[in-house]
JSON list of C-alpha atoms and ligand atoms in Angstrom, two decimals:
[
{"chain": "A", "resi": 24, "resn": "UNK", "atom": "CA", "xyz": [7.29, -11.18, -13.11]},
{"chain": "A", "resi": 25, "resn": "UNK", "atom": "CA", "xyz": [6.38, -7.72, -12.16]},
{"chain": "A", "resi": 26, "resn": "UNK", "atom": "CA", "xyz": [6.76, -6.64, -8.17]},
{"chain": "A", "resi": 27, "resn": "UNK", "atom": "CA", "xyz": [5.15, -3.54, -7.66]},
{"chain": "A", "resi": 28, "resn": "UNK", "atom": "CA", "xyz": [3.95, -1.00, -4.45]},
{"chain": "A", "resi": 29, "resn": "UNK", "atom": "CA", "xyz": [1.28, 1.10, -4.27]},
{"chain": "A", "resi": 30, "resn": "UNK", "atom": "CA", "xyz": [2.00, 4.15, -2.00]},
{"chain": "A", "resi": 31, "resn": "UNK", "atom": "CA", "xyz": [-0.98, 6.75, -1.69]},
{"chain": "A", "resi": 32, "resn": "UNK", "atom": "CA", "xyz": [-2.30, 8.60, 1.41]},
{"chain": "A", "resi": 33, "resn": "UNK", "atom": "CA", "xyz": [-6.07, 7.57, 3.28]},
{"chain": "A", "resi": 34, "resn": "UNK", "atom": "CA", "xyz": [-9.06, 8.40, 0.80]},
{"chain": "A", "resi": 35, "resn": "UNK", "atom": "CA", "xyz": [-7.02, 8.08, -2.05]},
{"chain": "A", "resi": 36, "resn": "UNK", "atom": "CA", "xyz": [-8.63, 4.79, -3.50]},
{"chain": "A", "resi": 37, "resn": "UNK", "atom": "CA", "xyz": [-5.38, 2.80, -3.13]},
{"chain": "A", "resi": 38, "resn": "UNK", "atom": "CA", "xyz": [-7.30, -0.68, -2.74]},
{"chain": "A", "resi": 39, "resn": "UNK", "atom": "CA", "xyz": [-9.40, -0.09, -5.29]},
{"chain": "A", "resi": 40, "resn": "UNK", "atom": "CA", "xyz": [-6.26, 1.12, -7.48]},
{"chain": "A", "resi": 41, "resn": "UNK", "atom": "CA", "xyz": [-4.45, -1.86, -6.25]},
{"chain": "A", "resi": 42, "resn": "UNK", "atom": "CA", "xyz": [-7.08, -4.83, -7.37]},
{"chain": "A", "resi": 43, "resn": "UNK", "atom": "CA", "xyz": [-7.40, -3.58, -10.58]},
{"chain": "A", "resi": 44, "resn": "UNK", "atom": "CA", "xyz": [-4.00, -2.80, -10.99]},
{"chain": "A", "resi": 45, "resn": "UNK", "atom": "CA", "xyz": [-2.75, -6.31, -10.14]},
{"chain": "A", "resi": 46, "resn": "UNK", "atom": "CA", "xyz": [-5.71, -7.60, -12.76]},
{"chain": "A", "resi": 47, "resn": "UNK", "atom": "CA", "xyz": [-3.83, -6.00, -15.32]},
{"chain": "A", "resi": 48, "resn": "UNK", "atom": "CA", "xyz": [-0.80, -7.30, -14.69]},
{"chain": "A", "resi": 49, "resn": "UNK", "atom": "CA", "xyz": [-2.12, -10.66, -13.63]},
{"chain": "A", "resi": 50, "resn": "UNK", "atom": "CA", "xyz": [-0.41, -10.52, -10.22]},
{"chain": "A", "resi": 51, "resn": "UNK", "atom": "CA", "xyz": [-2.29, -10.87, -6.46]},
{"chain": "A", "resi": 52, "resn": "UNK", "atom": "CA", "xyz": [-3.13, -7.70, -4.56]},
{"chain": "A", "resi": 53, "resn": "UNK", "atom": "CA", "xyz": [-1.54, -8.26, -1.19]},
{"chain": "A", "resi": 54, "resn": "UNK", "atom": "CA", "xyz": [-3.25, -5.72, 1.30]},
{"chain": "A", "resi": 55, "resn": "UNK", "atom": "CA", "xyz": [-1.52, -5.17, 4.75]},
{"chain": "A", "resi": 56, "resn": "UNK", "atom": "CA", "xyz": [-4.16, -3.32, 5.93]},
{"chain": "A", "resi": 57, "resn": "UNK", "atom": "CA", "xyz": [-7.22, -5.60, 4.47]},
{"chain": "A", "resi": 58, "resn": "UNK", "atom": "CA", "xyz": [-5.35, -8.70, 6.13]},
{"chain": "A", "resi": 59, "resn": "UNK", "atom": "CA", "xyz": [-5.35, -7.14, 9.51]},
{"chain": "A", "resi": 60, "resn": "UNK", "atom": "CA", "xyz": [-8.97, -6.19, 8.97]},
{"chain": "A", "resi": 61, "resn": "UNK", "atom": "CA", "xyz": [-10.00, -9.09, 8.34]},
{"chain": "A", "resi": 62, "resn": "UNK", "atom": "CA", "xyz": [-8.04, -10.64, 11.62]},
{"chain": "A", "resi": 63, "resn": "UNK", "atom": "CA", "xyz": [-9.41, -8.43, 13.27]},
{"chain": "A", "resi": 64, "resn": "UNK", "atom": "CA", "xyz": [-12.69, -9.06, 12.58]},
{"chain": "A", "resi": 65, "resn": "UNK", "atom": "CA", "xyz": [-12.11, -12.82, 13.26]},
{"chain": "A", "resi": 66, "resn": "UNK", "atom": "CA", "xyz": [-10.54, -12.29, 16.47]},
{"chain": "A", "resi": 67, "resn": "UNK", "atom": "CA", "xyz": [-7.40, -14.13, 15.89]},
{"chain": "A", "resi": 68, "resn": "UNK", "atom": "CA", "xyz": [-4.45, -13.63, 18.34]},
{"chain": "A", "resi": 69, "resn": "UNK", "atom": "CA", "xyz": [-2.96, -11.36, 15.63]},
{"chain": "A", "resi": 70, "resn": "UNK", "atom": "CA", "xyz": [-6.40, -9.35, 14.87]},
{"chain": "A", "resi": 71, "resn": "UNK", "atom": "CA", "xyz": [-6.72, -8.35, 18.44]},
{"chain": "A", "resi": 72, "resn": "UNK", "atom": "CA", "xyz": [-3.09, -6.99, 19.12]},
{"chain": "A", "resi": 73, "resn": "UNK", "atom": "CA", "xyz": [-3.66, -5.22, 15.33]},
{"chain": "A", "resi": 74, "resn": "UNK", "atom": "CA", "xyz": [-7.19, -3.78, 16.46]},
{"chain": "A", "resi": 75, "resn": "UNK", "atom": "CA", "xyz": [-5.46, -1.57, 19.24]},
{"chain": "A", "resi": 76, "resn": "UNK", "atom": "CA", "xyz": [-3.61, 0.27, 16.65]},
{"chain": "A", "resi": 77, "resn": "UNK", "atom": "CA", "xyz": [-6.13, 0.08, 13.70]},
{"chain": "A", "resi": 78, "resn": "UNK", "atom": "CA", "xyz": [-9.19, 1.82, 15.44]},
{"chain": "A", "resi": 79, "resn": "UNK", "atom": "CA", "xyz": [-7.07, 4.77, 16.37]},
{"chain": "A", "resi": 80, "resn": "UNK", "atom": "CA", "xyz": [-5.58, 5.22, 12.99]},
{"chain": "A", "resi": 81, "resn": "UNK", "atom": "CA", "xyz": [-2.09, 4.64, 14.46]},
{"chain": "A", "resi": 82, "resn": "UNK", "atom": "CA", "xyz": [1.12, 2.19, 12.47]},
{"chain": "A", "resi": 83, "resn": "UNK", "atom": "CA", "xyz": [0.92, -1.31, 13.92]},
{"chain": "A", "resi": 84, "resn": "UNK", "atom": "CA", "xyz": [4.14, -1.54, 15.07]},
{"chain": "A", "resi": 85, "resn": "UNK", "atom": "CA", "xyz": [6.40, -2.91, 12.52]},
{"chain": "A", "resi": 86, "resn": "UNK", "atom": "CA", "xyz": [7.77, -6.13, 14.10]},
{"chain": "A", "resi": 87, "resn": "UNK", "atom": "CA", "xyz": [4.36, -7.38, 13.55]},
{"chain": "A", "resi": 88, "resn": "UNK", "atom": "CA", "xyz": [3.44, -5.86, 10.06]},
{"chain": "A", "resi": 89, "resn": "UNK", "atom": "CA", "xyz": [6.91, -7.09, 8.94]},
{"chain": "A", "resi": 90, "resn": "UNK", "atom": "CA", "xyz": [6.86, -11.06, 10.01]},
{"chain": "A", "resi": 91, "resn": "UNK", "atom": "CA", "xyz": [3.34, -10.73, 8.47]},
{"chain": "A", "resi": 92, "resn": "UNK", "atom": "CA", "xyz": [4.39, -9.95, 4.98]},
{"chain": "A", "resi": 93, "resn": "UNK", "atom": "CA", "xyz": [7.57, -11.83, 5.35]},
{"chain": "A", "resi": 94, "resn": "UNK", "atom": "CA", "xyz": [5.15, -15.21, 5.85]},
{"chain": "A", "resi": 95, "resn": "UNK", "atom": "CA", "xyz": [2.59, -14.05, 2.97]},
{"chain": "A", "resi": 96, "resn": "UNK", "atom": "CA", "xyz": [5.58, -13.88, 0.80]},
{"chain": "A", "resi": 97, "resn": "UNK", "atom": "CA", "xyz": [6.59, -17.07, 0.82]},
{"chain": "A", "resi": 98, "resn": "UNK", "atom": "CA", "xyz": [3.02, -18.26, -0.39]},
{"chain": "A", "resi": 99, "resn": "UNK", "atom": "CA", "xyz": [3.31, -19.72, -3.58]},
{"chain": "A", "resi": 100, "resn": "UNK", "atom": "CA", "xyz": [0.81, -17.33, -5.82]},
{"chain": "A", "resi": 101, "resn": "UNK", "atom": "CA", "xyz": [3.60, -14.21, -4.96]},
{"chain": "A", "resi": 102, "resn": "UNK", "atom": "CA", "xyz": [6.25, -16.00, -6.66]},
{"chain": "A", "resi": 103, "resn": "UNK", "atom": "CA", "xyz": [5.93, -15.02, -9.79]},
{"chain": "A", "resi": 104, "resn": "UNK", "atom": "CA", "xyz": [5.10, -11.23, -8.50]},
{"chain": "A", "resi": 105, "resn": "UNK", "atom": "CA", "xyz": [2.84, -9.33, -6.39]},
{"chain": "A", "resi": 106, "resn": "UNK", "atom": "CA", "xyz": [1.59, -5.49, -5.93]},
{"chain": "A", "resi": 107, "resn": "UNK", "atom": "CA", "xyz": [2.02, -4.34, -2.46]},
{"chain": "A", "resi": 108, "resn": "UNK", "atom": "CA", "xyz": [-0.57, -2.11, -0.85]},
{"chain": "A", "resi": 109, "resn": "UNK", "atom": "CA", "xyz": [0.15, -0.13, 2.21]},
{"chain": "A", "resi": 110, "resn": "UNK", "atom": "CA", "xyz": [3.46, -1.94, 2.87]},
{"chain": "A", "resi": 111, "resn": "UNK", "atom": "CA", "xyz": [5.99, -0.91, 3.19]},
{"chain": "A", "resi": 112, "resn": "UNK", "atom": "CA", "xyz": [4.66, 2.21, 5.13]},
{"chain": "A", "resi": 113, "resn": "UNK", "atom": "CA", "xyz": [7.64, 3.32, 6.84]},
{"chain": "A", "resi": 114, "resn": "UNK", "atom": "CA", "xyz": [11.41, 3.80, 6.55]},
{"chain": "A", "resi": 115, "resn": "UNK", "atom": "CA", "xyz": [12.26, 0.22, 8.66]},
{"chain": "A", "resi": 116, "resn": "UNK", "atom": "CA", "xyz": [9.85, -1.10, 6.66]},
{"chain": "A", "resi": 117, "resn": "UNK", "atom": "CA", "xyz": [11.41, -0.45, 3.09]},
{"chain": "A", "resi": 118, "resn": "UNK", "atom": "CA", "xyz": [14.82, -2.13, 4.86]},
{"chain": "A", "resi": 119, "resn": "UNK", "atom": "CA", "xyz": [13.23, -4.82, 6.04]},
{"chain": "A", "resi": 120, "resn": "UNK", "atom": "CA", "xyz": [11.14, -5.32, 2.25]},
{"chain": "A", "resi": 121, "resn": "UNK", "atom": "CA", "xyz": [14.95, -5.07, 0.69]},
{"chain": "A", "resi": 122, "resn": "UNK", "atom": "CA", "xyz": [16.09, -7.64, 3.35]},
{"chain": "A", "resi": 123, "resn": "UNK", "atom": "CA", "xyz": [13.39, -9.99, 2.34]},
{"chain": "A", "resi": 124, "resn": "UNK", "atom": "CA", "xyz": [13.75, -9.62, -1.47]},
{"chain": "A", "resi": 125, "resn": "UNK", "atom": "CA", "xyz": [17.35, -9.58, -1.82]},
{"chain": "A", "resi": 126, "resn": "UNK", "atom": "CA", "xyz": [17.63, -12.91, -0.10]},
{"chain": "A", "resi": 127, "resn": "UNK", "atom": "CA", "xyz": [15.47, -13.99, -3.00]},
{"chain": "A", "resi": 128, "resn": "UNK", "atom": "CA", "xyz": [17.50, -12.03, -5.65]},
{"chain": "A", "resi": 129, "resn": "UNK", "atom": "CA", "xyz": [14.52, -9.76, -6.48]},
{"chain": "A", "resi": 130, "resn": "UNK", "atom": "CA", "xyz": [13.61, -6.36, -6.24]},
{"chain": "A", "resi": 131, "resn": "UNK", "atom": "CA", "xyz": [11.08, -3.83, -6.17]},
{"chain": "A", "resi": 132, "resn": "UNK", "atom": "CA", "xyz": [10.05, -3.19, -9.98]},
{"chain": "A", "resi": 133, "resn": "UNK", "atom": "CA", "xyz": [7.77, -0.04, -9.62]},
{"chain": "A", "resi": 134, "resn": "UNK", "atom": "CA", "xyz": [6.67, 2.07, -6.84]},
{"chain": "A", "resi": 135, "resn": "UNK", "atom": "CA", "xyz": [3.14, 3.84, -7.62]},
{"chain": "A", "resi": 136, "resn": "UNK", "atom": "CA", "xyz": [2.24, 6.92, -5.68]},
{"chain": "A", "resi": 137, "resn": "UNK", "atom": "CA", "xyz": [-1.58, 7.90, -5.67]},
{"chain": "A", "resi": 138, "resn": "UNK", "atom": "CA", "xyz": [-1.87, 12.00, -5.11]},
{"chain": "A", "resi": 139, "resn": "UNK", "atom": "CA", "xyz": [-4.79, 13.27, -4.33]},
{"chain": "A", "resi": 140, "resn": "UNK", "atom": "CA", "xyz": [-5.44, 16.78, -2.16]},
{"chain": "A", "resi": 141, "resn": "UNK", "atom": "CA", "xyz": [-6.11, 16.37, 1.19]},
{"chain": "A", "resi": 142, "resn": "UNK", "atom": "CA", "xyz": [-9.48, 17.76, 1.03]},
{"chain": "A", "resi": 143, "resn": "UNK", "atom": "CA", "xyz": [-10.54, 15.64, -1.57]},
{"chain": "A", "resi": 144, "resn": "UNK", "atom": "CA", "xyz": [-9.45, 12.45, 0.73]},
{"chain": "A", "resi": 145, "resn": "UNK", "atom": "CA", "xyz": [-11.60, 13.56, 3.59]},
{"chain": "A", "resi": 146, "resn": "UNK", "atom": "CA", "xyz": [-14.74, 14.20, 1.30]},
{"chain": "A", "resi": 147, "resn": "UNK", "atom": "CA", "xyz": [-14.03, 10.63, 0.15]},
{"chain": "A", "resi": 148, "resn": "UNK", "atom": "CA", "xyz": [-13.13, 9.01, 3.68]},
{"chain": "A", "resi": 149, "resn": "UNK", "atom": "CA", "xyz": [-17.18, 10.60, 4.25]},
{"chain": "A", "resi": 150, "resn": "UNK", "atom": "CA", "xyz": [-18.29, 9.01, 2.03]},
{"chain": "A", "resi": 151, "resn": "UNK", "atom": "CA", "xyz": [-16.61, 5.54, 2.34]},
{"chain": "A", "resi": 152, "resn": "UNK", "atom": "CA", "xyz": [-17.75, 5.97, 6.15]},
{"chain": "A", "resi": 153, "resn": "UNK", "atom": "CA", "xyz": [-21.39, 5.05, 4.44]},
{"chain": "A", "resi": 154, "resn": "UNK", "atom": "CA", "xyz": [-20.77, 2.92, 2.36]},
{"chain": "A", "resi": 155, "resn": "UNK", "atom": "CA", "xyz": [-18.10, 0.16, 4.43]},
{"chain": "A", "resi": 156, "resn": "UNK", "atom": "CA", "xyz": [-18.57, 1.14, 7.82]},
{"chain": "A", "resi": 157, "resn": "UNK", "atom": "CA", "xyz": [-14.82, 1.00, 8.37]},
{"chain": "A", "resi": 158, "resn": "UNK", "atom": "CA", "xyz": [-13.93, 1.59, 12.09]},
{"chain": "A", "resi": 159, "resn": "UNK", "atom": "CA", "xyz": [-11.31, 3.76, 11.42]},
{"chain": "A", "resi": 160, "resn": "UNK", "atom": "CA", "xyz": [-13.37, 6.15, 9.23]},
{"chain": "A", "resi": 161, "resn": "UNK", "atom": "CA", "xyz": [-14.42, 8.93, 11.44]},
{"chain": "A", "resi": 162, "resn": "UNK", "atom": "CA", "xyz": [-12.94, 12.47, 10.94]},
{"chain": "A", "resi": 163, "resn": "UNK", "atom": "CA", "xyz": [-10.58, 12.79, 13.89]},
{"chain": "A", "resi": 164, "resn": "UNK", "atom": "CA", "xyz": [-9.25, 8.84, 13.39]},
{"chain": "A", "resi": 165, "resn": "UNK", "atom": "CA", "xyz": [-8.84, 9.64, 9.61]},
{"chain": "A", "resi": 166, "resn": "UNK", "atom": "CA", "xyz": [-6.91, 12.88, 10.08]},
{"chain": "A", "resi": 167, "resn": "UNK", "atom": "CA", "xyz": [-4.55, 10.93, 12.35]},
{"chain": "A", "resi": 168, "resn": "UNK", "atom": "CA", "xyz": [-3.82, 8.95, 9.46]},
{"chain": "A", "resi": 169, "resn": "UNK", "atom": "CA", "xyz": [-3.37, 11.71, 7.15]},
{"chain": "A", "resi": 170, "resn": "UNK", "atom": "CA", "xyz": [-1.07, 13.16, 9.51]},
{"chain": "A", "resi": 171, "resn": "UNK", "atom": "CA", "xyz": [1.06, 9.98, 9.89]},
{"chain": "A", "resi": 172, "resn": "UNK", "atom": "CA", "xyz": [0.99, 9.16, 6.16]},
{"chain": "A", "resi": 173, "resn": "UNK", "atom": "CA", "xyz": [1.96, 13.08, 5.85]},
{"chain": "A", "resi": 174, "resn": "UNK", "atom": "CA", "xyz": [4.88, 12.43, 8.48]},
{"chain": "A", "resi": 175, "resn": "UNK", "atom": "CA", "xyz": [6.25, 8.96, 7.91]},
{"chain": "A", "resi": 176, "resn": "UNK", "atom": "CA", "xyz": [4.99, 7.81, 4.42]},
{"chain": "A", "resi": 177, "resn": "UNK", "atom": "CA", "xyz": [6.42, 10.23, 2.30]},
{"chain": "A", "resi": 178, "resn": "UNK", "atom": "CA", "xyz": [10.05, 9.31, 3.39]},
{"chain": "A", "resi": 179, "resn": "UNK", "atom": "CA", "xyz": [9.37, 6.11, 2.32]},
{"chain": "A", "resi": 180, "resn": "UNK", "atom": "CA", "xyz": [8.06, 7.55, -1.61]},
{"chain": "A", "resi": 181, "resn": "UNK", "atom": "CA", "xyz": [11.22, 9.66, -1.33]},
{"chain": "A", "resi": 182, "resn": "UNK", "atom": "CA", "xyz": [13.26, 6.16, -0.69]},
{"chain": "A", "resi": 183, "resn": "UNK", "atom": "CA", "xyz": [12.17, 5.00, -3.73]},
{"chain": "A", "resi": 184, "resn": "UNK", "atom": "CA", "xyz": [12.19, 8.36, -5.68]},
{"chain": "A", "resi": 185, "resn": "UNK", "atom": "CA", "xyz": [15.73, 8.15, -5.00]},
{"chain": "A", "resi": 186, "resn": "UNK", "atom": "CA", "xyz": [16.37, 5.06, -6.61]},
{"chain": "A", "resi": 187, "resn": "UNK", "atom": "CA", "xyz": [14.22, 6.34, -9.65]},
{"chain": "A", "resi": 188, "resn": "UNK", "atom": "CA", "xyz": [11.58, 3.51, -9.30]},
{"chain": "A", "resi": 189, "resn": "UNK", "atom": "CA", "xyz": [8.32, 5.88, -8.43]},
{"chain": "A", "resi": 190, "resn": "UNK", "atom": "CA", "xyz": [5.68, 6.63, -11.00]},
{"chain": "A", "resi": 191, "resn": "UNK", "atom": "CA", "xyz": [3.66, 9.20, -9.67]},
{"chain": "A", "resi": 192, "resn": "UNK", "atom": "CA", "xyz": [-0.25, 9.29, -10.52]},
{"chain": "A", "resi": 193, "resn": "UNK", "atom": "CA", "xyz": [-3.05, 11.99, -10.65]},
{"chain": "A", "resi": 194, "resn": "UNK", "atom": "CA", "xyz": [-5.25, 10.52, -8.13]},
{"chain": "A", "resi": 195, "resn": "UNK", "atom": "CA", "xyz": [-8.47, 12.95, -8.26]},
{"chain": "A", "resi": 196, "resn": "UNK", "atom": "CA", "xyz": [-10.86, 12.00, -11.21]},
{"chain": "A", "resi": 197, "resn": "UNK", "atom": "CA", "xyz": [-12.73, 8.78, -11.60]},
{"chain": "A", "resi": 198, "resn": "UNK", "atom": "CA", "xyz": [-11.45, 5.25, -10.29]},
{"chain": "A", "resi": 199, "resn": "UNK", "atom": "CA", "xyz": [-11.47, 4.07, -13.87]},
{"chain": "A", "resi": 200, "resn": "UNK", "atom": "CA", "xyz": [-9.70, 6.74, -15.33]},
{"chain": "A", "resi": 201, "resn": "UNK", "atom": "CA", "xyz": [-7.20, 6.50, -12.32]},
{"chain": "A", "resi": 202, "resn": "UNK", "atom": "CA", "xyz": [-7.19, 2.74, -13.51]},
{"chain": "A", "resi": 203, "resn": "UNK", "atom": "CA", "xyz": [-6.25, 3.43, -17.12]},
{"chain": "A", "resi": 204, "resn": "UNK", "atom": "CA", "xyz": [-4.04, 6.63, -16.25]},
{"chain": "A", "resi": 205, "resn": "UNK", "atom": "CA", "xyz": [-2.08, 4.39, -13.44]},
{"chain": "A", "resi": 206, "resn": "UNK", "atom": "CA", "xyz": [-1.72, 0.88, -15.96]},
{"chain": "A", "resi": 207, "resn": "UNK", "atom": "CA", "xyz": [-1.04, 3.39, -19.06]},
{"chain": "A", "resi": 208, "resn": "UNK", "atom": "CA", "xyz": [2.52, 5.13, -16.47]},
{"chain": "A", "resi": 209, "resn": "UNK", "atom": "CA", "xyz": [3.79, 1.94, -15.38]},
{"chain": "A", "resi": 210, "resn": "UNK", "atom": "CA", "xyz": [3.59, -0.02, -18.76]},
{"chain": "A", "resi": 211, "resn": "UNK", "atom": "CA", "xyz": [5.25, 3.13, -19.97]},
{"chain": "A", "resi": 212, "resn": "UNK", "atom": "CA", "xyz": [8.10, 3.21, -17.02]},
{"chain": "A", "resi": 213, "resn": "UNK", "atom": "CA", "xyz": [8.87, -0.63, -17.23]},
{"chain": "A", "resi": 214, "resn": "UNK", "atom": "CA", "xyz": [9.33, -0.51, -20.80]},
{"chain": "A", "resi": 215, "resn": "UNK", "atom": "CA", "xyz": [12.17, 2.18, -19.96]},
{"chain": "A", "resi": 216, "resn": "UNK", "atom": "CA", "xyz": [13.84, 0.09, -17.75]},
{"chain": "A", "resi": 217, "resn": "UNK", "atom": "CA", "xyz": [13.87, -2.68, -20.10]},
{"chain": "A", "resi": 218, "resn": "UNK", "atom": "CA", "xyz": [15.82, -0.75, -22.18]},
{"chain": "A", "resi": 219, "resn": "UNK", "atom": "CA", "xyz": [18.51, 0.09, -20.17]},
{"chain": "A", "resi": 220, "resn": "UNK", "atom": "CA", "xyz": [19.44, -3.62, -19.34]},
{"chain": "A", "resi": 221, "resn": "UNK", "atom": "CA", "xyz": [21.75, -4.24, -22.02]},
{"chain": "B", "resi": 325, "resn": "ADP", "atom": "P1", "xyz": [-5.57, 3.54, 4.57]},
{"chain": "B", "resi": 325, "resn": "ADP", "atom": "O1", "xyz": [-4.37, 3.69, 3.69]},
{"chain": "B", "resi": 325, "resn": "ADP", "atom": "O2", "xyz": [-6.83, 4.02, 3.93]},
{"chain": "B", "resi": 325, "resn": "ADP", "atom": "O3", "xyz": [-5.35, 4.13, 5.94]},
{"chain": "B", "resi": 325, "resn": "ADP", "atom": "P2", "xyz": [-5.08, 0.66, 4.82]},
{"chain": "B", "resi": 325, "resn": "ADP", "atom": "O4", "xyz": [-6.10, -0.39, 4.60]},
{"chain": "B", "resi": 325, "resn": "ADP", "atom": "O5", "xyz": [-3.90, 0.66, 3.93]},
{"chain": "B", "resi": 325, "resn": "ADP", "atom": "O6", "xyz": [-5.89, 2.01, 4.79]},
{"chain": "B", "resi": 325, "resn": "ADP", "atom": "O7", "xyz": [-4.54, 0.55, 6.34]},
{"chain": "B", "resi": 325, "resn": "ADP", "atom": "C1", "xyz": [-5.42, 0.56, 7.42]},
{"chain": "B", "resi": 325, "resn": "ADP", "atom": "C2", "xyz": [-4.64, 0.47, 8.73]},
{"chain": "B", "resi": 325, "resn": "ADP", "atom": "O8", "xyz": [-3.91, -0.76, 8.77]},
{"chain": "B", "resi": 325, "resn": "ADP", "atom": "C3", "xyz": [-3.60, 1.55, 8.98]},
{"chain": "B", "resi": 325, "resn": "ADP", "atom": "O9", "xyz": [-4.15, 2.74, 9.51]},
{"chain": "B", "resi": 325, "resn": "ADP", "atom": "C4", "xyz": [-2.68, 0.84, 9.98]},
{"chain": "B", "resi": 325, "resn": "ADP", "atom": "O10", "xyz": [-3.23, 0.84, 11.28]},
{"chain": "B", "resi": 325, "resn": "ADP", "atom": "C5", "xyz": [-2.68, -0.59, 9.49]},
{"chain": "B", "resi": 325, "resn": "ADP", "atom": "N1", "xyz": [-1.55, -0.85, 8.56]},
{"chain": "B", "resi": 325, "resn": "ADP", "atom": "C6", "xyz": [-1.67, -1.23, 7.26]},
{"chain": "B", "resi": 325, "resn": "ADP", "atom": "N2", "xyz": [-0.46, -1.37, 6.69]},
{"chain": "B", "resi": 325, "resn": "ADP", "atom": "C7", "xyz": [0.45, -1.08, 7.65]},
{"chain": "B", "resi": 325, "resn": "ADP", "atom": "C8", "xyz": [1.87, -1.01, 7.68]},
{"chain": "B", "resi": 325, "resn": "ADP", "atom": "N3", "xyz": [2.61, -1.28, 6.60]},
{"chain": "B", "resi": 325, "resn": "ADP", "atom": "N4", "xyz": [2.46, -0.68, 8.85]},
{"chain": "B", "resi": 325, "resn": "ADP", "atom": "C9", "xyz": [1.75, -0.40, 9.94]},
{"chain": "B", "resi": 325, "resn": "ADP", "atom": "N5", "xyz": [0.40, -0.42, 9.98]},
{"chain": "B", "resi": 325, "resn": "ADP", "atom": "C10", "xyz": [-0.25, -0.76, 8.85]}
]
């Protein structure tokens, strides 16, 4: 029963992180931004109010993002625990995430945060632009997101920080040695907490 986030800025491999990651620990991957993606490209009512936002780089606005991963969690595979990627992404957001578990009696377990230089993520954003085709991966669209992660995101790590739940994780090197390096920190941090439940 693990319930984890993964924070990191644009470029810094966070989906990739987050499916193997969730392997691992034998929990789903739950992508915010890969489930409006993929509404998006299927034109449902929700993928076409989401496309506004997500081909500027800009936050959908949270009333949306939040009754979308309040219905997801009630599926029944995120019972038993789930990593979050790219949610929650602002400071309403982390409320709302507490609002949702605590009604449940759960919590947040472990928060990872992917850090990578910013130059770095654009080189990488270049290259994903070849690969995916992403709409939102062109340079001035992807610094807008660097900005906003910049801006809003990191007062959502410091959130956590606060409560002592973030493992932090070298996020320049190789995606499998971010893999192993990222598994390796939060085995390492859970089995601390274990120990302090008496
Ligand atoms: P990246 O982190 O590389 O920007 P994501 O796939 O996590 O990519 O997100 C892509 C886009 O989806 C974001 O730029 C944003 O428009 C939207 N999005 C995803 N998660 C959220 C969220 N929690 N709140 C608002 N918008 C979101």
């Amino acid at each position: 029963m693990t319930r984890l986030l993964i924070i990191g800025p644009p470029g810094s491999g966070k989906g990739t992180q987050a499916v193997h990651i969730a392997r691992h620990f034998k929990i789903p991957a739950v992508s915010t931004g890969e489930i409006f993606r993929d509404n998006a490209n299927r034109e449902t009512p929700l993928g076409k109010e989401a496309s506004k936002y997500l081909d500027d780089g800009l936050f959908v606005p949270d009333h949306l993002t939040n009754a979308l991963v309040k219905d997801r969690l009630l599926d029944a595979d995120v019972q038993d625990g789930f990593l979050l990627d790219g949610y929650p992404r602002t400071a309403p957001q982390v409320t709302e995430l507490d609002n949702m578990l605590a009604a449940r009696d759960q919590r947040v377990d472990a928060v990872i945060e992917l850090r990578a230089p910013d130059a770095e993520l654009e080189q990488r954003m270049l290259k994903r632009a070849q690969d995916q085709g992403r709409k939102d991966d062109t340079v001035d669209v992807f610094r807008r997101r660097l900005d906003l992660y910049h801006r809003e995101t990191h007062e959502v790590v410091s959130v956590y920080a606060g409560r002592g739940l973030v493992v932090s994780v070298d996020g320049s090197g190789s995606p499998d040695e971010i893999t192993e390096a990222a598994i390796a920190a939060v085995e390492k941090f859970l089995a601390t907490q274990d120990r302090k439940i008496p």
